[in-house]
Coordinates of C-alpha atoms and ligand atoms in Angstrom, one line a residue:
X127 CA -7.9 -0.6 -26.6
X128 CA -7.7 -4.2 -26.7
X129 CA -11.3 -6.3 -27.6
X130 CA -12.4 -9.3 -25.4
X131 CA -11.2 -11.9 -27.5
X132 CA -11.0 -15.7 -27.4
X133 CA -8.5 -15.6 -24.1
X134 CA -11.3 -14.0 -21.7
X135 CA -14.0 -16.8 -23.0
X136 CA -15.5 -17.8 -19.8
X137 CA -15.4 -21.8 -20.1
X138 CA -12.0 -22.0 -21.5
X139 CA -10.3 -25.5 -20.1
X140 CA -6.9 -26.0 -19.7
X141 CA -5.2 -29.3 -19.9
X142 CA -3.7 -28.4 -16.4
X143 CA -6.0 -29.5 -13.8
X144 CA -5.7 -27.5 -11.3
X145 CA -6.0 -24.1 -13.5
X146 CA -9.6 -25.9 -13.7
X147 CA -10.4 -25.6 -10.1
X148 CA -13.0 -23.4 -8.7
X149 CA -11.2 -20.5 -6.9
X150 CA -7.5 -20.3 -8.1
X151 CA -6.7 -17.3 -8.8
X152 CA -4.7 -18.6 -11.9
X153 CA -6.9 -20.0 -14.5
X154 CA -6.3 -20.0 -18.2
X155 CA -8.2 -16.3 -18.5
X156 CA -5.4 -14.9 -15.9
X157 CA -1.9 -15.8 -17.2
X158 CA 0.1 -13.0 -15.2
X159 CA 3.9 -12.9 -15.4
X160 CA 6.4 -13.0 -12.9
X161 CA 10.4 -13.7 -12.8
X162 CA 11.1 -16.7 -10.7
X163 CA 13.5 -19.2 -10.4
X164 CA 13.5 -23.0 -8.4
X165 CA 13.6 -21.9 -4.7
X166 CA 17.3 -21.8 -2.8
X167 CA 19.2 -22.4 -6.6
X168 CA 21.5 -20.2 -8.1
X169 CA 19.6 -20.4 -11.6
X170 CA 19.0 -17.2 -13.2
X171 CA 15.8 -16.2 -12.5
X172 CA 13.8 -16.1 -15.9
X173 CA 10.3 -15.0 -16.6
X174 CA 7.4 -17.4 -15.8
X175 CA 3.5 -17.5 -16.6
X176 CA 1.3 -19.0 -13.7
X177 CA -1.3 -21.4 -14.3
X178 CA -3.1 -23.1 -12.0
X179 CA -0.8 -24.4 -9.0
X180 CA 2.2 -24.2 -11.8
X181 CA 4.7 -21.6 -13.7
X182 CA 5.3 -22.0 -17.0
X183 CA 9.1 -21.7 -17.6
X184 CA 9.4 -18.8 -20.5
X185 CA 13.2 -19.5 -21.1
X186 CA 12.9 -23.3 -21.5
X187 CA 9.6 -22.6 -23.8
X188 CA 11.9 -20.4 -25.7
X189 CA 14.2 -23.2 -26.3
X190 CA 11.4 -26.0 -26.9
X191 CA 10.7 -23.0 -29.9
X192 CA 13.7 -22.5 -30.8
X193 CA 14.3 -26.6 -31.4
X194 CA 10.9 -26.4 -33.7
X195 CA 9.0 -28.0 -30.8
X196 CA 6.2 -25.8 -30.9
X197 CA 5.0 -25.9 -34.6
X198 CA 3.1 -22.8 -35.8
X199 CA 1.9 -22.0 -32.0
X200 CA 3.6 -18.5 -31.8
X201 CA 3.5 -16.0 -34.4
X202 CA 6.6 -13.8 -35.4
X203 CA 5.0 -11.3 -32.7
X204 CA 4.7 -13.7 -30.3
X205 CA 8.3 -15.3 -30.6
X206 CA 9.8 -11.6 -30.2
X207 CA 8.0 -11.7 -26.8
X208 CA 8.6 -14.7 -25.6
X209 CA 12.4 -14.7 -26.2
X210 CA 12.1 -11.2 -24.7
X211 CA 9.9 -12.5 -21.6
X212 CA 12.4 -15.3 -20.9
X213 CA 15.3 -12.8 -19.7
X214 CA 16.1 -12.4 -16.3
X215 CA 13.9 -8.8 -16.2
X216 CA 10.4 -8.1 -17.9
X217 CA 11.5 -4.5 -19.1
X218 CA 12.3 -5.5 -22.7
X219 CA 8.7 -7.4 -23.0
X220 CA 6.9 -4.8 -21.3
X221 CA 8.9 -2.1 -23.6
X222 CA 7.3 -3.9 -26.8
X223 CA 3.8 -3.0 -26.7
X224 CA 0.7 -5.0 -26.5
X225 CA 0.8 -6.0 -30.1
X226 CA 3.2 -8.1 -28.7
X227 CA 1.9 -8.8 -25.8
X228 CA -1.5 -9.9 -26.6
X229 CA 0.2 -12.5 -29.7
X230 CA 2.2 -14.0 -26.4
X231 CA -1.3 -14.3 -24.3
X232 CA -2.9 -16.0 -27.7
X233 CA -0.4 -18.4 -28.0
X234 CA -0.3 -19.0 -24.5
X235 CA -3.8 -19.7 -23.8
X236 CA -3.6 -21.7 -26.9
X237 CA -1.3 -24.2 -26.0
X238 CA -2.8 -24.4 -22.4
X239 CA -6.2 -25.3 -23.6
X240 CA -7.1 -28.6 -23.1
X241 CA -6.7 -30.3 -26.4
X242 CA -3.9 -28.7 -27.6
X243 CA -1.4 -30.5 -29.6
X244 CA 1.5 -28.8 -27.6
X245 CA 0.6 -30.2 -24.2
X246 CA 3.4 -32.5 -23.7
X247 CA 6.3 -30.0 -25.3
X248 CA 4.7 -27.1 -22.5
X249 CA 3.9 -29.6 -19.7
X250 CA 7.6 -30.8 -19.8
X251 CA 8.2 -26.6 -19.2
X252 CA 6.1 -26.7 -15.7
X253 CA 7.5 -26.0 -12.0
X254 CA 5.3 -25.9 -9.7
X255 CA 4.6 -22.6 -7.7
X256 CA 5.2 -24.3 -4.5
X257 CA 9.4 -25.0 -5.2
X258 CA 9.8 -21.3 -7.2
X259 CA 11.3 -18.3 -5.2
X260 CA 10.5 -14.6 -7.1
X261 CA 12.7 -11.2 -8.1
X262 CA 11.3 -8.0 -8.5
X263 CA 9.7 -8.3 -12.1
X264 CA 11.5 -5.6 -13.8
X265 CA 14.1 -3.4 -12.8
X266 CA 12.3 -0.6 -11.5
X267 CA 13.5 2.5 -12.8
X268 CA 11.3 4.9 -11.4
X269 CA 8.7 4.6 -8.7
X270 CA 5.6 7.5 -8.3
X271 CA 3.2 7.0 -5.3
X272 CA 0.3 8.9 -6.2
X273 CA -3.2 9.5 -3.8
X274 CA -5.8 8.2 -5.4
X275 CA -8.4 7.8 -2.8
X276 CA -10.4 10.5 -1.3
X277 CA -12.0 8.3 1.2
X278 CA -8.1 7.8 2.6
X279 CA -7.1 11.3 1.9
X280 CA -10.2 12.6 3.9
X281 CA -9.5 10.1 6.5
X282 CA -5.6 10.5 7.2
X283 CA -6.2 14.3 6.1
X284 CA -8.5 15.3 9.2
X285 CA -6.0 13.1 11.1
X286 CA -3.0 15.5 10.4
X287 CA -5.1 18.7 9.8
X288 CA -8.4 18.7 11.5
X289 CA -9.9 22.0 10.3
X290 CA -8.6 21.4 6.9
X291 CA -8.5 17.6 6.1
X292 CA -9.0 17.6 2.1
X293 CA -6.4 20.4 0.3
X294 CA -7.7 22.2 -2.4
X295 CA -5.8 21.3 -4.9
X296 CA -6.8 17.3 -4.3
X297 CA -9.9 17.3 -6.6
X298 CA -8.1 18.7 -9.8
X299 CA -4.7 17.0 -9.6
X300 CA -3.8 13.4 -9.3
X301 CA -1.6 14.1 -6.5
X302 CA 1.4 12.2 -6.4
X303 CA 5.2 11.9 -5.1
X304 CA 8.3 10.6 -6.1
X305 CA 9.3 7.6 -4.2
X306 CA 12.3 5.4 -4.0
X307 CA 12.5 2.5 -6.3
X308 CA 15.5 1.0 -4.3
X309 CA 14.1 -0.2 -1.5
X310 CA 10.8 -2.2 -3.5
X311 CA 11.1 -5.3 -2.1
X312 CA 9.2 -8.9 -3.7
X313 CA 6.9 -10.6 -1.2
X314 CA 8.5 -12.5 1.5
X315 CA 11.3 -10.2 2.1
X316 CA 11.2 -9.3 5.8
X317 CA 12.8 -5.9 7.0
X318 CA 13.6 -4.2 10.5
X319 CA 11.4 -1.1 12.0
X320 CA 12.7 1.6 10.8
X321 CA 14.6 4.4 12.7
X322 CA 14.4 8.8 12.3
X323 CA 13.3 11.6 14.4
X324 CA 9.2 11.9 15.3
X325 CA 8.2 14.6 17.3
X326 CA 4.6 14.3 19.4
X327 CA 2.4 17.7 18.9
X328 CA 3.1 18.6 22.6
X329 CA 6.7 18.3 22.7
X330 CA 9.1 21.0 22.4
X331 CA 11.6 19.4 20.3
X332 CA 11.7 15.2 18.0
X333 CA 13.5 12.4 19.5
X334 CA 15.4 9.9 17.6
X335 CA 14.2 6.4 17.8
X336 CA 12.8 3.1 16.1
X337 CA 9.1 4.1 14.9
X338 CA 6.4 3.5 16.8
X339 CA 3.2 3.9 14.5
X340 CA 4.2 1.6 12.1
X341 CA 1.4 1.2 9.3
X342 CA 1.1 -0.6 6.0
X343 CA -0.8 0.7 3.2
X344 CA -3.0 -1.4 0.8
X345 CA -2.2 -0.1 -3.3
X346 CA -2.5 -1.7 -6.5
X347 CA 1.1 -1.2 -8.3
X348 CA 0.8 -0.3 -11.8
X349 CA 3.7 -1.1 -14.0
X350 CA 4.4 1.1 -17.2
X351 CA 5.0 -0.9 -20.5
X352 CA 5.8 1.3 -23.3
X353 CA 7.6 5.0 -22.4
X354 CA 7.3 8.1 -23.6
X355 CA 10.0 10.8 -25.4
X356 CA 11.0 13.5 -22.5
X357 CA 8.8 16.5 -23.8
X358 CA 6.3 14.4 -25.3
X359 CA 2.9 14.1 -22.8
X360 CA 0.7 11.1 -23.2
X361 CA -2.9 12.2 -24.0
X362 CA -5.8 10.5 -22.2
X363 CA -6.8 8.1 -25.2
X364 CA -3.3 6.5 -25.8
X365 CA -2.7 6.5 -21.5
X366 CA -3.2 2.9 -21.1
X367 CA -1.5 1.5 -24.2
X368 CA 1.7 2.4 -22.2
X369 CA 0.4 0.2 -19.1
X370 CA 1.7 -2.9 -18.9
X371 CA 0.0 -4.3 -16.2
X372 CA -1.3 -4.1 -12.5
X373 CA -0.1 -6.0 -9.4
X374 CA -0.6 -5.7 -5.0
X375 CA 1.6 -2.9 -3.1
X376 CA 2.1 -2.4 0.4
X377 CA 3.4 1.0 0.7
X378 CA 5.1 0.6 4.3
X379 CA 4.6 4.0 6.0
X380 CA 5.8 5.1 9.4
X381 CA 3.1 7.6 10.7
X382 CA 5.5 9.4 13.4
X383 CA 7.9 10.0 11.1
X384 CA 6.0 11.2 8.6
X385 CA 3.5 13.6 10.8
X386 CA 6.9 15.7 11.4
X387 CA 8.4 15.3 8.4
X388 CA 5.8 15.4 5.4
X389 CA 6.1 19.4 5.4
X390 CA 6.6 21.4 2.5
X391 CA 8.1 19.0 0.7
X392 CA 6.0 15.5 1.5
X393 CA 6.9 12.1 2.4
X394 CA 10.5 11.2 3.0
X395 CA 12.2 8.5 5.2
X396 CA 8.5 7.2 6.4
X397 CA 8.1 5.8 3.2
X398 CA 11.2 5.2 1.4
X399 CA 12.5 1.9 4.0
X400 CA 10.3 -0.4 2.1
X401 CA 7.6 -0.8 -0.4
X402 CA 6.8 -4.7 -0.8
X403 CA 4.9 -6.1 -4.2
X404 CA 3.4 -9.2 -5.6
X405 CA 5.3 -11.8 -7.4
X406 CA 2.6 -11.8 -10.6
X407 CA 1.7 -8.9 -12.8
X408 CA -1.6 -9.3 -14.3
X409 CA -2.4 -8.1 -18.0
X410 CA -4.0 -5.1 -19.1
X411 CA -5.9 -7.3 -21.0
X412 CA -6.3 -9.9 -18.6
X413 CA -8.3 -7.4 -16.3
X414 CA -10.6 -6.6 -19.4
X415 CA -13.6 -8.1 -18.4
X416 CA -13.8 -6.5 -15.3
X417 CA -13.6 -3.4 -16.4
X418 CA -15.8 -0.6 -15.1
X419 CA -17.3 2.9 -15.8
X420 CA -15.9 5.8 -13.9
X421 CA -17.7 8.8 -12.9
X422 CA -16.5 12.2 -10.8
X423 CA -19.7 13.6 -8.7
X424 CA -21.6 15.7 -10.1
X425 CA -20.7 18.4 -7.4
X426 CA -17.1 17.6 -7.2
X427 CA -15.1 20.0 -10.3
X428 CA -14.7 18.0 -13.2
X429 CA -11.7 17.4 -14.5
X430 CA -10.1 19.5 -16.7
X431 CA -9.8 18.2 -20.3
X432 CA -6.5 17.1 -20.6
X433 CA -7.8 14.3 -18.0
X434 CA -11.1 14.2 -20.0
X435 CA -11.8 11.4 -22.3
X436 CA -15.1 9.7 -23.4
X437 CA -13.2 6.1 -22.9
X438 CA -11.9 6.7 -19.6
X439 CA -15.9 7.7 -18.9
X440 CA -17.1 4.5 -20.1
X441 CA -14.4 1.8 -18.7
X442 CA -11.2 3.7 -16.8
X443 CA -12.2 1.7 -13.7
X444 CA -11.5 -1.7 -12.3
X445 CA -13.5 -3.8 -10.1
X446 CA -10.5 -5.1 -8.5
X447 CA -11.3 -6.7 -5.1
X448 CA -8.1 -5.7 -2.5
X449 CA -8.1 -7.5 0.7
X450 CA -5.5 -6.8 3.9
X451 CA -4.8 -9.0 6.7
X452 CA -2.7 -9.7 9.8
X453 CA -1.0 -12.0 11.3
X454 CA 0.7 -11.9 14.4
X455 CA 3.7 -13.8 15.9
X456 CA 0.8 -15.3 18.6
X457 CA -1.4 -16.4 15.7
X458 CA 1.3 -18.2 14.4
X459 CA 2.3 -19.7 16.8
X460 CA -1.1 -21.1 17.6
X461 CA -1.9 -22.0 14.1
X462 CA -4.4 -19.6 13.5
X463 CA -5.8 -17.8 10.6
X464 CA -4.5 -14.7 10.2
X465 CA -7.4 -11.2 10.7
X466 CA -8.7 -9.5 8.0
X467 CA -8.4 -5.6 8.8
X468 CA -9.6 -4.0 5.1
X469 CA -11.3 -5.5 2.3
X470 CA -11.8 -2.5 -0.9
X471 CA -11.7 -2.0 -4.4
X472 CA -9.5 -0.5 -6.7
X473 CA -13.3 1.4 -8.2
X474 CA -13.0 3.2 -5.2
X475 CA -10.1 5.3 -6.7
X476 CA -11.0 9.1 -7.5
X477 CA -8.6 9.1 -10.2
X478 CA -7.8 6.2 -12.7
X479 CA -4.7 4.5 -14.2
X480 CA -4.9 6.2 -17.5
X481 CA -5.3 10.0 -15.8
X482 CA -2.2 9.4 -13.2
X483 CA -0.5 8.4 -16.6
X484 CA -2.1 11.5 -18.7
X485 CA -1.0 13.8 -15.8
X486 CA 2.2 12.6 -14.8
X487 CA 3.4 12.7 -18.3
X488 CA 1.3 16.2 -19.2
X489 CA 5.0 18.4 -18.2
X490 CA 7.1 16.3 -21.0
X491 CA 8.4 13.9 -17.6
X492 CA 9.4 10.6 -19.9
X493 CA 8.1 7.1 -18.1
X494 CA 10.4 3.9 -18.8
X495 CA 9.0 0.7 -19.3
X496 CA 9.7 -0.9 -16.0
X497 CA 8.7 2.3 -13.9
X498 CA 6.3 1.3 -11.4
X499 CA 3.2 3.6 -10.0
X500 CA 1.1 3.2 -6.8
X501 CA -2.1 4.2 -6.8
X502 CA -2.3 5.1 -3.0
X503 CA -4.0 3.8 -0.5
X504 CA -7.1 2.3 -1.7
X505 CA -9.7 3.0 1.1
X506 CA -13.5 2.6 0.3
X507 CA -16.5 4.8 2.4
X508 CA -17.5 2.3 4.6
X509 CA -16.0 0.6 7.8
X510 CA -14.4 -2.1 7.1
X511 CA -12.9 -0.6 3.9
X512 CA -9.8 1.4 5.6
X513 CA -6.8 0.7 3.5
X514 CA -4.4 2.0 6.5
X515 CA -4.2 1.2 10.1
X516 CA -4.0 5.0 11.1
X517 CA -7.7 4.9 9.4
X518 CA -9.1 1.7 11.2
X519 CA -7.9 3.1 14.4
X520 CA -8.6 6.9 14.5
X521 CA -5.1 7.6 14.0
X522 CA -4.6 5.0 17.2
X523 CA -7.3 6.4 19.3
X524 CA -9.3 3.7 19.2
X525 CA -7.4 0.4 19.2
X526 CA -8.7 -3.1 17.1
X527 CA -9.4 -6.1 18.5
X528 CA -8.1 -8.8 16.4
X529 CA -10.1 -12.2 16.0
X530 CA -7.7 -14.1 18.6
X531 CA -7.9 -11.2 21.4
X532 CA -4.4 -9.0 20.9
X533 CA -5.0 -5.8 20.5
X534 CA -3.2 -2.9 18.0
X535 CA -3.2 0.4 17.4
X536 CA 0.1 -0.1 14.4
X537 CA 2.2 -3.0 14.0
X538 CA 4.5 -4.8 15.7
X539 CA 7.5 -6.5 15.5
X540 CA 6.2 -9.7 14.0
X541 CA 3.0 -8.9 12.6
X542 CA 3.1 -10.1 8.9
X543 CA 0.7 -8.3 6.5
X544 CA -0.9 -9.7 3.8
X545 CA -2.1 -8.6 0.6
X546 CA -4.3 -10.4 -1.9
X547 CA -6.5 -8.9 -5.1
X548 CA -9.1 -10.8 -7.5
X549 CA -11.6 -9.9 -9.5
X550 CA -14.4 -11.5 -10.6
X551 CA -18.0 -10.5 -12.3
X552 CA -21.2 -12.3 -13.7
X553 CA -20.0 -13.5 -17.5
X554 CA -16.3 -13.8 -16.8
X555 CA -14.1 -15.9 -15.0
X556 CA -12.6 -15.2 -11.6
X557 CA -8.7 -14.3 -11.9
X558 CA -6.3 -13.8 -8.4
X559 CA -2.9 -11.7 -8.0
X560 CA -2.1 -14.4 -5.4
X561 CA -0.6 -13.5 -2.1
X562 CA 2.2 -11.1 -0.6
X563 CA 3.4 -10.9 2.6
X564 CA 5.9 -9.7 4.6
X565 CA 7.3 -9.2 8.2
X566 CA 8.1 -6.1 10.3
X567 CA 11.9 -7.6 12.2
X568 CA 12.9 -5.6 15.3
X569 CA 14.3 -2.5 14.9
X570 CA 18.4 -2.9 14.2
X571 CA 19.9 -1.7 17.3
X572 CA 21.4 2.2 16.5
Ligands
LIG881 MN1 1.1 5.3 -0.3

C-alpha cells in the first residue's frame, strides 16, 4: 500500500490561487482525473487534472515535455503516465499500476507548488473548469453494482419483504449484480422516465407505462486500475493495488419496475436506463489520509478468510462524506437552493472496496482496467442518512416536505439530483469530488 508521502502534506501551496482557497474541493492534496475537452468544441477530449477552479491539460503538458519544457520534472515512470493520461480514455493509465501513478501525482504536485520553476510552462496548460465539458473517464467495460449497505438493505428489504427484510446470505457475501455499462452516463446528461411493466401487490395482472416511483440512489463508483488473468482471484492483500480510484454514482432505479421484476434473477430494466457519474476520479492515494479502520460486529458472522485480512482491519474504510440533494423545476425557477434529502458516509458500508474486489474476483472472473463498481446505496443508521428516496419515505408512505413546500414521494419530471462527496479529517487537508447532476425528462411518448 501506498505511504503518506510529501503530496498529502497538509500546508502544501500551490502557485494557483484558487487551489489555496478554503473549501475547494480541488487543492494541490486532491489532483483527481477526468477527460474533458473546451465546452461545445469538437476537440478530442483528453485527460485533465483539476486544481483549484482550473484543469490541467494532460495532452498539451505532454507536448510542453515532449519539447524539453519541463526539465527533470517527470521521471521515466511518470512520462509513461502522462503520455498515457493525455489519450482520449484513462484505461491505459489506469491499466499501468500505481508505480506509475503515484510518479505522475509527484510530479504533479511538484510543479503545482508554489515556487516551482515550471509554473509558467504548466500555467500556459490551464482551462478553466467553468469552459470544459466531460466524457465518461474510461471506456467502461464492465459495470458490477454490489450492496454494500445493510442500513439500505434492511431498509428497502422490509419494504419488499416485510417478514423477512435481510436474506441470509447478505452477511457472508458481498452481494452484487451485473449491471449495464452502456447506459453510464457523465453528469449533466439528462434522460426521459423510463417505461416497462409494474404490477401493484393487489392487482391481478402489470400494466405497461412510464414509471412512477422513480428513485435515485447515492454510491461511490469505484474504478478498477490494474486487471486480473481469468482464473486468477485477487487475494485480500493485493485487492486495492488493482483500484484505481473512487468517484459519485447515482444508480437511477425505478422502484415499480423493479418490485415485479427483481425475482429470481434481480434487477433488470429498473436499473439498466441510466447510471449517472462524476466527472473527477479521485486517487487511491489521494484518499489516503482519510482512511479508516473497519470492523464487522461482534455478533454479526465474520467473514470468512478469503475476505479476512489484518490490513483491511486496520484501514479498508473511508471517511468519505456523500451528500444528495434536489432540485425541482419550482426551485429553479425561483432561484432557490436546491434540498438536501441524505447526507452519509461511505464508513457506513458493511463491506469494503478491497473485499467486493477479493470476492468478485475469488471464481477466476477477470476485471479490466476501466471496469467500474458501485458500491450500493450508501445509507447510514440514522434519519437523515437514507441514500434512496423509497427509504426517506417509507417506501412512499410518508411523503417529504421539501424546504420550498412541494411535496414528494419519488421524483418528477424535472427534479435534478445532485451528488457531491469530500472528505476531510483533523491533520489533512479537505479534498471534494465536485458536483454531478442530472435531470429526470418526461417520459418519451410509447
Ligand atoms: Mn444500486
Amino acid at each position: 500500500m501506498t505511504q503518506l508521502n510529501e503530496t498529502h502534506e497538509p500546508s502544501l501551496q500551490s502557485w494557483l490561487n484558487s487551489a489555496n482557497l478554503e473549501g475547494t474541493d480541488f487543492p494541490i492534496q486532491n489532483l483527481p482525473f477526468a477527460e474533458f475537452r473546451r465546452a461545445g468544441s469538437d476537440e478530442a477530449f483528453r485527460g485533465g487534472v483539476a486544481i483549484g477552479d482550473q484543469i490541467v491539460d494532460l495532452a498539451a503538458l505532454n507536448n510542453a515535455y515532449l519539447q524539453g519544457s519541463l526539465g527533470d520534472l517527470l521521471t521515466a515512470e511518470a512520462a509513461i503516465a502522462l503520455a498515457a493520461a493525455a489519450q482520449s480514455s484513462l484505461n491505459e493509465l489506469m491499466s499501468l499500476g500505481s508505480i506509475h501513478w503515484s510518479a505522475l501525482r509527484l510530479a504533479l504536485s511538484r510543479g503545482l507548488r508554489a515556487g516551482s520553476a515550471h509554473e509558467s510552462v504548466i500555467a500556459a496548460c490551464l482551462i478553466a473548469q467553468s469552459d470544459a465539458e466531460y466524457a465518461l473517464p474510461a471506456r467502461i467495460g464492465d459495470y458490477t453494482d454490489f450492496y454494500a449497505s445493510i442500513h439500505h438493505a434492511t431498509n428497502i428489504g422490509r419494504l419488499f419483504r416485510p417478514d423477512n427484510p435481510l436474506l441470509p446470505n447478505y452477511q457472508w457475501i458481498p452481494i452484487g449484480y451485473h449491471g449495464r455499462s452502456s447506459s453510464i452516463n457523465m453528469s449533466g446528461a439528462d434522460f426521459p422516465r423510463p417505461h416497462s411493466q409494474m404490477k401493484a401487490p393487489d392487482a391481478e395482472k402489470p400494466v405497461y407505462g412510464p414509471c412512477k416511483r422513480l428513485d435515485y440512489e447515492l454510491e461511490v463508483g469505484i474504478f478498477i486500475g490494474q486487471g486480473n488473468a481469468q482464473g486468477q482471484s485477487v487475494a485480500m492483500d493485493d485487492a486495492e493495488a488493482h483500484v484505481f480510484g473512487l468517484c459519485l454514482l447515482n444508480d437511477w432505479s425505478a422502484r415499480d419496475i423493479q418490485a415485479w421484476e427483481y425475482q429470481p434473477l434481480g434487477p433488470f430494466l429498473s436499473k439498466n436506463f441510466a447510471s449517472t457519474i462524476s466527472p473527477w476520479v479521485v486517487t487511491m492515494e489521494a484518499l489516503l489520509p482519510y482512511r479508516s479502520a473497519w470492523t464487522r460486529p461482534e455478533a454479526d458472522p465474520q467473514p470468512l478468510s478469503y475476505l479476512e485480512s489484518m490490513q483491511n482491519r486496520a484501514a479498508g474504510g473511508f471517511d468519505m462524506q456523500l451528500e444528495v440533494l434536489v432540485e425541482t423545476a419550482q426551485m429553479r425557477e425561483q432561484g432557490l437552493a436546491p434540498h438536501r434529502l441524505g447526507l452519509s458516509n461511505f464508513d457506513y458500508s458493511y463491506w469494503t472496496v478491497a473485499q467486493m474486489v477479493t470476492h468478485h474476483t475469488v471464481n477466476g472472473c477477470n476485471l479490466q482496467a476501466g471496469d467500474l463498481f458501485g458500491s450500493g446505496t450508501m445509507s447510514g443508521p440514522h434519519a437523515g442518512s437514507e441514500g434512496a428516496m423509497i427509504e426517506l419515505t417509507k417506501g412512499g408512505k410518508e411523503p417529504v416536505t421539501l424546504s420550498n413546500g412541494e411535496v414528494r414521494t419519488f421524483l418528477e419530471d424535472g427534479d435534478r439530483v445532485i451528488m457531491r462527496g469530500w472528505c476531510e479529517r483533523a491533520g489533512a487537508k479537505r479534498i471534494g469530488f465536485g458536483e454531478m447532476s442530472s435531470t429526470i425528462l418526461p417520459a418519451i411518448e410509447a
